[in-house]
């Protein structure tokens, strides 16, 4: 019989209190969930080290956030860069 998978919260035991454990559990679950590769679209991204992500399917490596492959700041800068290239293409 298969064992029930436990949550990641008990790693901290009683240290930090309940709110800290809840936040830590959310961060770790976001880190461990499958992320889609921006190059091939396959959900096989793994974090190599802090901020460095690698795709198991196509082998691409890129820098991203510490716990997520993309950050809000990174998405905003991509929007600005793409709008500038579109504006230069129009002119």
PDB file of C-alpha atoms in Angstrom:
ATOM      1  CA  UNK A   1       0.000   0.000   0.000  1.00  0.00           C
ATOM      2  CA  UNK A   2       1.261   3.438  -0.894  1.00  0.00           C
ATOM      3  CA  UNK A   3       2.077   5.861   1.901  1.00  0.00           C
ATOM      4  CA  UNK A   4       0.255   9.164   2.143  1.00  0.00           C
ATOM      5  CA  UNK A   5       2.380  12.061   0.951  1.00  0.00           C
ATOM      6  CA  UNK A   6       2.920  14.594   3.703  1.00  0.00           C
ATOM      7  CA  UNK A   7       3.061  18.323   3.269  1.00  0.00           C
ATOM      8  CA  UNK A   8       6.310  20.268   3.380  1.00  0.00           C
ATOM      9  CA  UNK A   9       5.342  22.196   6.515  1.00  0.00           C
ATOM     10  CA  UNK A  10       6.538  19.697   9.150  1.00  0.00           C
ATOM     11  CA  UNK A  11      10.170  20.256   8.125  1.00  0.00           C
ATOM     12  CA  UNK A  12      10.242  23.376  10.266  1.00  0.00           C
ATOM     13  CA  UNK A  13       8.455  21.735  13.235  1.00  0.00           C
ATOM     14  CA  UNK A  14       7.575  24.468  15.725  1.00  0.00           C
ATOM     15  CA  UNK A  15      10.203  26.989  14.671  1.00  0.00           C
ATOM     16  CA  UNK A  16       8.917  30.346  13.521  1.00  0.00           C
ATOM     17  CA  UNK A  17       5.238  29.834  14.233  1.00  0.00           C
ATOM     18  CA  UNK A  18       2.311  28.882  12.054  1.00  0.00           C
ATOM     19  CA  UNK A  19       2.289  31.880   9.710  1.00  0.00           C
ATOM     20  CA  UNK A  20       5.971  31.426   8.840  1.00  0.00           C
ATOM     21  CA  UNK A  21       5.446  27.729   8.141  1.00  0.00           C
ATOM     22  CA  UNK A  22       2.448  28.454   5.904  1.00  0.00           C
ATOM     23  CA  UNK A  23       4.380  31.022   3.866  1.00  0.00           C
ATOM     24  CA  UNK A  24       7.414  28.731   3.630  1.00  0.00           C
ATOM     25  CA  UNK A  25       5.213  25.828   2.496  1.00  0.00           C
ATOM     26  CA  UNK A  26       3.659  27.965  -0.261  1.00  0.00           C
ATOM     27  CA  UNK A  27       7.088  29.064  -1.500  1.00  0.00           C
ATOM     28  CA  UNK A  28       8.475  25.521  -1.564  1.00  0.00           C
ATOM     29  CA  UNK A  29       5.370  24.140  -3.291  1.00  0.00           C
ATOM     30  CA  UNK A  30       5.713  26.849  -5.969  1.00  0.00           C
ATOM     31  CA  UNK A  31       9.369  25.899  -6.375  1.00  0.00           C
ATOM     32  CA  UNK A  32       8.666  22.168  -6.712  1.00  0.00           C
ATOM     33  CA  UNK A  33       5.679  22.327  -9.073  1.00  0.00           C
ATOM     34  CA  UNK A  34       6.309  21.712 -12.793  1.00  0.00           C
ATOM     35  CA  UNK A  35       7.045  24.890 -14.764  1.00  0.00           C
ATOM     36  CA  UNK A  36       6.806  25.264 -18.544  1.00  0.00           C
ATOM     37  CA  UNK A  37       9.964  25.943 -20.505  1.00  0.00           C
ATOM     38  CA  UNK A  38       9.803  29.269 -22.392  1.00  0.00           C
ATOM     39  CA  UNK A  39      11.758  27.739 -25.292  1.00  0.00           C
ATOM     40  CA  UNK A  40       9.991  24.437 -25.961  1.00  0.00           C
ATOM     41  CA  UNK A  41       6.840  24.776 -23.812  1.00  0.00           C
ATOM     42  CA  UNK A  42       7.414  21.424 -22.116  1.00  0.00           C
ATOM     43  CA  UNK A  43       6.735  21.311 -18.336  1.00  0.00           C
ATOM     44  CA  UNK A  44      10.194  20.057 -17.401  1.00  0.00           C
ATOM     45  CA  UNK A  45      12.006  23.024 -15.846  1.00  0.00           C
ATOM     46  CA  UNK A  46      14.178  22.353 -12.824  1.00  0.00           C
ATOM     47  CA  UNK A  47      16.079  24.808 -10.681  1.00  0.00           C
ATOM     48  CA  UNK A  48      19.827  24.196 -10.919  1.00  0.00           C
ATOM     49  CA  UNK A  49      20.784  26.757  -8.275  1.00  0.00           C
ATOM     50  CA  UNK A  50      19.372  30.015  -6.979  1.00  0.00           C
ATOM     51  CA  UNK A  51      18.002  31.863 -10.009  1.00  0.00           C
ATOM     52  CA  UNK A  52      19.290  29.414 -12.658  1.00  0.00           C
ATOM     53  CA  UNK A  53      16.734  27.200 -14.379  1.00  0.00           C
ATOM     54  CA  UNK A  54      17.315  24.341 -16.811  1.00  0.00           C
ATOM     55  CA  UNK A  55      14.947  22.431 -19.091  1.00  0.00           C
ATOM     56  CA  UNK A  56      15.185  18.655 -19.031  1.00  0.00           C
ATOM     57  CA  UNK A  57      13.656  18.360 -22.493  1.00  0.00           C
ATOM     58  CA  UNK A  58      15.536  20.845 -24.705  1.00  0.00           C
ATOM     59  CA  UNK A  59      18.498  21.572 -22.400  1.00  0.00           C
ATOM     60  CA  UNK A  60      18.125  25.358 -22.415  1.00  0.00           C
ATOM     61  CA  UNK A  61      19.393  27.285 -19.403  1.00  0.00           C
ATOM     62  CA  UNK A  62      18.380  30.749 -18.333  1.00  0.00           C
ATOM     63  CA  UNK A  63      18.328  33.059 -15.355  1.00  0.00           C
ATOM     64  CA  UNK A  64      15.074  33.704 -13.559  1.00  0.00           C
ATOM     65  CA  UNK A  65      13.756  34.181 -10.071  1.00  0.00           C
ATOM     66  CA  UNK A  66      14.925  32.337  -6.991  1.00  0.00           C
ATOM     67  CA  UNK A  67      11.709  30.344  -6.581  1.00  0.00           C
ATOM     68  CA  UNK A  68       9.979  30.880  -9.948  1.00  0.00           C
ATOM     69  CA  UNK A  69      11.406  30.913 -13.471  1.00  0.00           C
ATOM     70  CA  UNK A  70       9.881  34.332 -14.153  1.00  0.00           C
ATOM     71  CA  UNK A  71       9.378  37.311 -11.868  1.00  0.00           C
ATOM     72  CA  UNK A  72       6.969  40.229 -12.071  1.00  0.00           C
ATOM     73  CA  UNK A  73       9.867  42.583 -12.774  1.00  0.00           C
ATOM     74  CA  UNK A  74      11.149  40.319 -15.548  1.00  0.00           C
ATOM     75  CA  UNK A  75       7.735  40.162 -17.207  1.00  0.00           C
ATOM     76  CA  UNK A  76       7.430  43.957 -17.070  1.00  0.00           C
ATOM     77  CA  UNK A  77      10.849  44.419 -18.675  1.00  0.00           C
ATOM     78  CA  UNK A  78       9.943  41.919 -21.416  1.00  0.00           C
ATOM     79  CA  UNK A  79       6.780  43.912 -22.181  1.00  0.00           C
ATOM     80  CA  UNK A  80       8.772  47.141 -22.417  1.00  0.00           C
ATOM     81  CA  UNK A  81      11.405  45.548 -24.652  1.00  0.00           C
ATOM     82  CA  UNK A  82       8.812  44.005 -26.977  1.00  0.00           C
ATOM     83  CA  UNK A  83       6.905  47.292 -27.258  1.00  0.00           C
ATOM     84  CA  UNK A  84      10.138  49.124 -28.148  1.00  0.00           C
ATOM     85  CA  UNK A  85      10.921  46.602 -30.905  1.00  0.00           C
ATOM     86  CA  UNK A  86       7.375  46.928 -32.252  1.00  0.00           C
ATOM     87  CA  UNK A  87       7.682  50.724 -32.259  1.00  0.00           C
ATOM     88  CA  UNK A  88      11.003  50.590 -34.101  1.00  0.00           C
ATOM     89  CA  UNK A  89       9.501  48.200 -36.665  1.00  0.00           C
ATOM     90  CA  UNK A  90       6.657  50.642 -37.335  1.00  0.00           C
ATOM     91  CA  UNK A  91       9.014  53.574 -37.955  1.00  0.00           C
TER      92      UNK A  91
END
